[in-house]
Coordinates of C-alpha atoms in Angstrom, one line a residue:
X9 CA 12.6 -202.3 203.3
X10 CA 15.4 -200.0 203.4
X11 CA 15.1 -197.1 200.7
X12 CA 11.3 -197.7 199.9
X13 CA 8.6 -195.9 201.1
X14 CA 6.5 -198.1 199.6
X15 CA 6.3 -201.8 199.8
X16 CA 3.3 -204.7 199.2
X17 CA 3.9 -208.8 199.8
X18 CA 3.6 -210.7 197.3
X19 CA 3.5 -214.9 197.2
X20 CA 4.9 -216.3 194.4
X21 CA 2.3 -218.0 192.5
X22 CA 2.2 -221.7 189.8
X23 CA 2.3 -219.1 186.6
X24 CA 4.7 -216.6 187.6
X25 CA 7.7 -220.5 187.7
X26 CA 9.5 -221.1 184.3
X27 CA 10.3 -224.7 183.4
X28 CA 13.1 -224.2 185.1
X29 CA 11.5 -224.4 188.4
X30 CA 12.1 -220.9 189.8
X31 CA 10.5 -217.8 188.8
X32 CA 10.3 -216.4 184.8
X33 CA 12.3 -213.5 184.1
X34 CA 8.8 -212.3 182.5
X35 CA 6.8 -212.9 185.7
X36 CA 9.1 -210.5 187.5
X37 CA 8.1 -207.4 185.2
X38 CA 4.3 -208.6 186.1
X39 CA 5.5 -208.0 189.8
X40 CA 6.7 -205.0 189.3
X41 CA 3.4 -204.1 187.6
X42 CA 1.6 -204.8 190.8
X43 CA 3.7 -202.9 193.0
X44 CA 3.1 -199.9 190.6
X45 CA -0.6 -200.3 190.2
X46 CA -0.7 -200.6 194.5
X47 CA 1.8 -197.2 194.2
X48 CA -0.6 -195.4 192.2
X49 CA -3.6 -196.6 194.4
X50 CA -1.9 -195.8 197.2
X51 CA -1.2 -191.9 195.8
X52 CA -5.1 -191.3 195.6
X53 CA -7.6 -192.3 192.8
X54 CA -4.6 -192.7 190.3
X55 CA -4.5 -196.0 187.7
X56 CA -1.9 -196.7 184.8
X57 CA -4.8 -195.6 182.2
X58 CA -5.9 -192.9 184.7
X59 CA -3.7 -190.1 186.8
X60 CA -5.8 -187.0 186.1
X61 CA -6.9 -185.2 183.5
X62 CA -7.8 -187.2 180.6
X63 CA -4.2 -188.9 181.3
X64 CA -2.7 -192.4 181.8
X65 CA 1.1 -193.7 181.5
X66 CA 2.6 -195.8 179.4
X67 CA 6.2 -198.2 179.9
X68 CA 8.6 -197.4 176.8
X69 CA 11.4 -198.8 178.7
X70 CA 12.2 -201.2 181.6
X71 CA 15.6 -202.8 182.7
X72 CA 15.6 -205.8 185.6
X73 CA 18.6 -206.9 187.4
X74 CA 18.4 -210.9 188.5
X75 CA 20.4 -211.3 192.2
X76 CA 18.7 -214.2 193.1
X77 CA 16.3 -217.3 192.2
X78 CA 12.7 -217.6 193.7
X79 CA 10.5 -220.2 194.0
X80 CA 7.1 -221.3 193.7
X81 CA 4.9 -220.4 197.4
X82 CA 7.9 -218.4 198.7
X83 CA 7.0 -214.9 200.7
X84 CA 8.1 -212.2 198.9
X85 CA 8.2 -208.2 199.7
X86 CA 7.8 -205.8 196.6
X87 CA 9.4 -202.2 197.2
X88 CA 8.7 -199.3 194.5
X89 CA 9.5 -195.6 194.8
X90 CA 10.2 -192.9 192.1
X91 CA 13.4 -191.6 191.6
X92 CA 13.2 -189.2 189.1
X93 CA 10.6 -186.5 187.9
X94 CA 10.7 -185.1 184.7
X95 CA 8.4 -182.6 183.0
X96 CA 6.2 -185.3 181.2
X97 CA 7.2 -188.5 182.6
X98 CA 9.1 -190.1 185.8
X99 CA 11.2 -193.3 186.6
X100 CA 10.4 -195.8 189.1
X101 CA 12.5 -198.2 190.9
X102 CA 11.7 -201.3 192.4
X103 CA 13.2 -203.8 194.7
X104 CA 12.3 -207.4 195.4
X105 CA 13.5 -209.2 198.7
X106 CA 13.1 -212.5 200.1
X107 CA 13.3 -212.6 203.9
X108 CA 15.7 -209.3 203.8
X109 CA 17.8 -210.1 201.1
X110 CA 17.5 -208.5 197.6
X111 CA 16.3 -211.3 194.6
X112 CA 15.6 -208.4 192.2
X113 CA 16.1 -204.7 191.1
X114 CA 14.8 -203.0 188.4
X115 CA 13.5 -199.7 186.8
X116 CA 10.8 -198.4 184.8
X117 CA 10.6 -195.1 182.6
X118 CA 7.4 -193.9 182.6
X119 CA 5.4 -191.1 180.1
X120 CA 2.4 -189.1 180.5
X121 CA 0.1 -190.3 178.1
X122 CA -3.5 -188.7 176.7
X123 CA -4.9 -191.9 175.4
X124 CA -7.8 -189.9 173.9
X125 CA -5.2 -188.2 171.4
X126 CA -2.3 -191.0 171.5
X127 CA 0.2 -189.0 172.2
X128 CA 2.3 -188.0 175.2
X129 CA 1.9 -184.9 177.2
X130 CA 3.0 -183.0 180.7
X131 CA 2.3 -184.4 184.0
X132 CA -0.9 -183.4 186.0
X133 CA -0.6 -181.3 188.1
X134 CA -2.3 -182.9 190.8
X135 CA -0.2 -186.4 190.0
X136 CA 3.1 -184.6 190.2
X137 CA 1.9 -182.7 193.8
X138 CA 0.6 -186.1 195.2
X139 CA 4.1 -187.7 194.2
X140 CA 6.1 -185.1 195.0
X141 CA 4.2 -185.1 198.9
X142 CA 4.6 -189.0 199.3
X143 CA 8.2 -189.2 198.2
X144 CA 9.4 -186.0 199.9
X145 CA 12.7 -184.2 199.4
X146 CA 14.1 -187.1 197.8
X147 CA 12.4 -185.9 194.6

């Protein structure tokens, strides 16, 4: 997948289809979760409640753009990278495709957050060096 570093399959699955017989706008921000839990993974021992010291993430905003239906049992490939890094957060981008062609794109603006005190809080250290070393100059 052009653009991604990153990618994971993905089968579309009897919950993620709406009564409208192709897959629930909802279903496609659980898709994107799954590619950014297999991101973090991927990074080193890093989790949405867990990227180092005492500090998880949380989602204040997403936005999806819909290019395409999908349906139930079709092959999908998930593609996630970040494309900005900020000081105490980062945005990641995501890409859906079917067979080549795009179905979905969408972001999500992510914070730093020390779930211990409820508030946000800087990047780790060792979070920002392991993204900044998988994503390469493009950060």
């Amino acid at each position: 997948m052009e653009g991604f570093r990153f990618t994971i399959p993905y089968k579309v699955r009897v919950v993620d289809v709406n009564y409208g017989g192709h897959v629930a706008n909802s279903a496609v921000l659980n898709f994107f979760q799954d590619a950014r839990i297999a991101y973090l993974a991927n990074l080193g021992p890093y989790g949405e409640i867990d990227i180092g010291e005492g500090c998880g993430i949380i989602l204040p905003e997403a936005q999806v753009k819909y290019l395409a239906e999908m349906f139930l049992g079709e092959e999908l490939e998930i593609g996630v990278r970040v494309d900005e890094l900020r000081n105490s957060s980062f945005v990641m981008r995501y890409r859906i495709e079917r067979q080549g062609r795009a179905t979905a794109e969408g972001t999500t603006a992510l914070v730093a957050f020390d779930y211990q005190k409820r508030r946000p809080r800087r990047l780790p250290a060792g979070f920002r060096g392991a993204l900044q070393k998988f994503e390469g100059a493009s950060l």
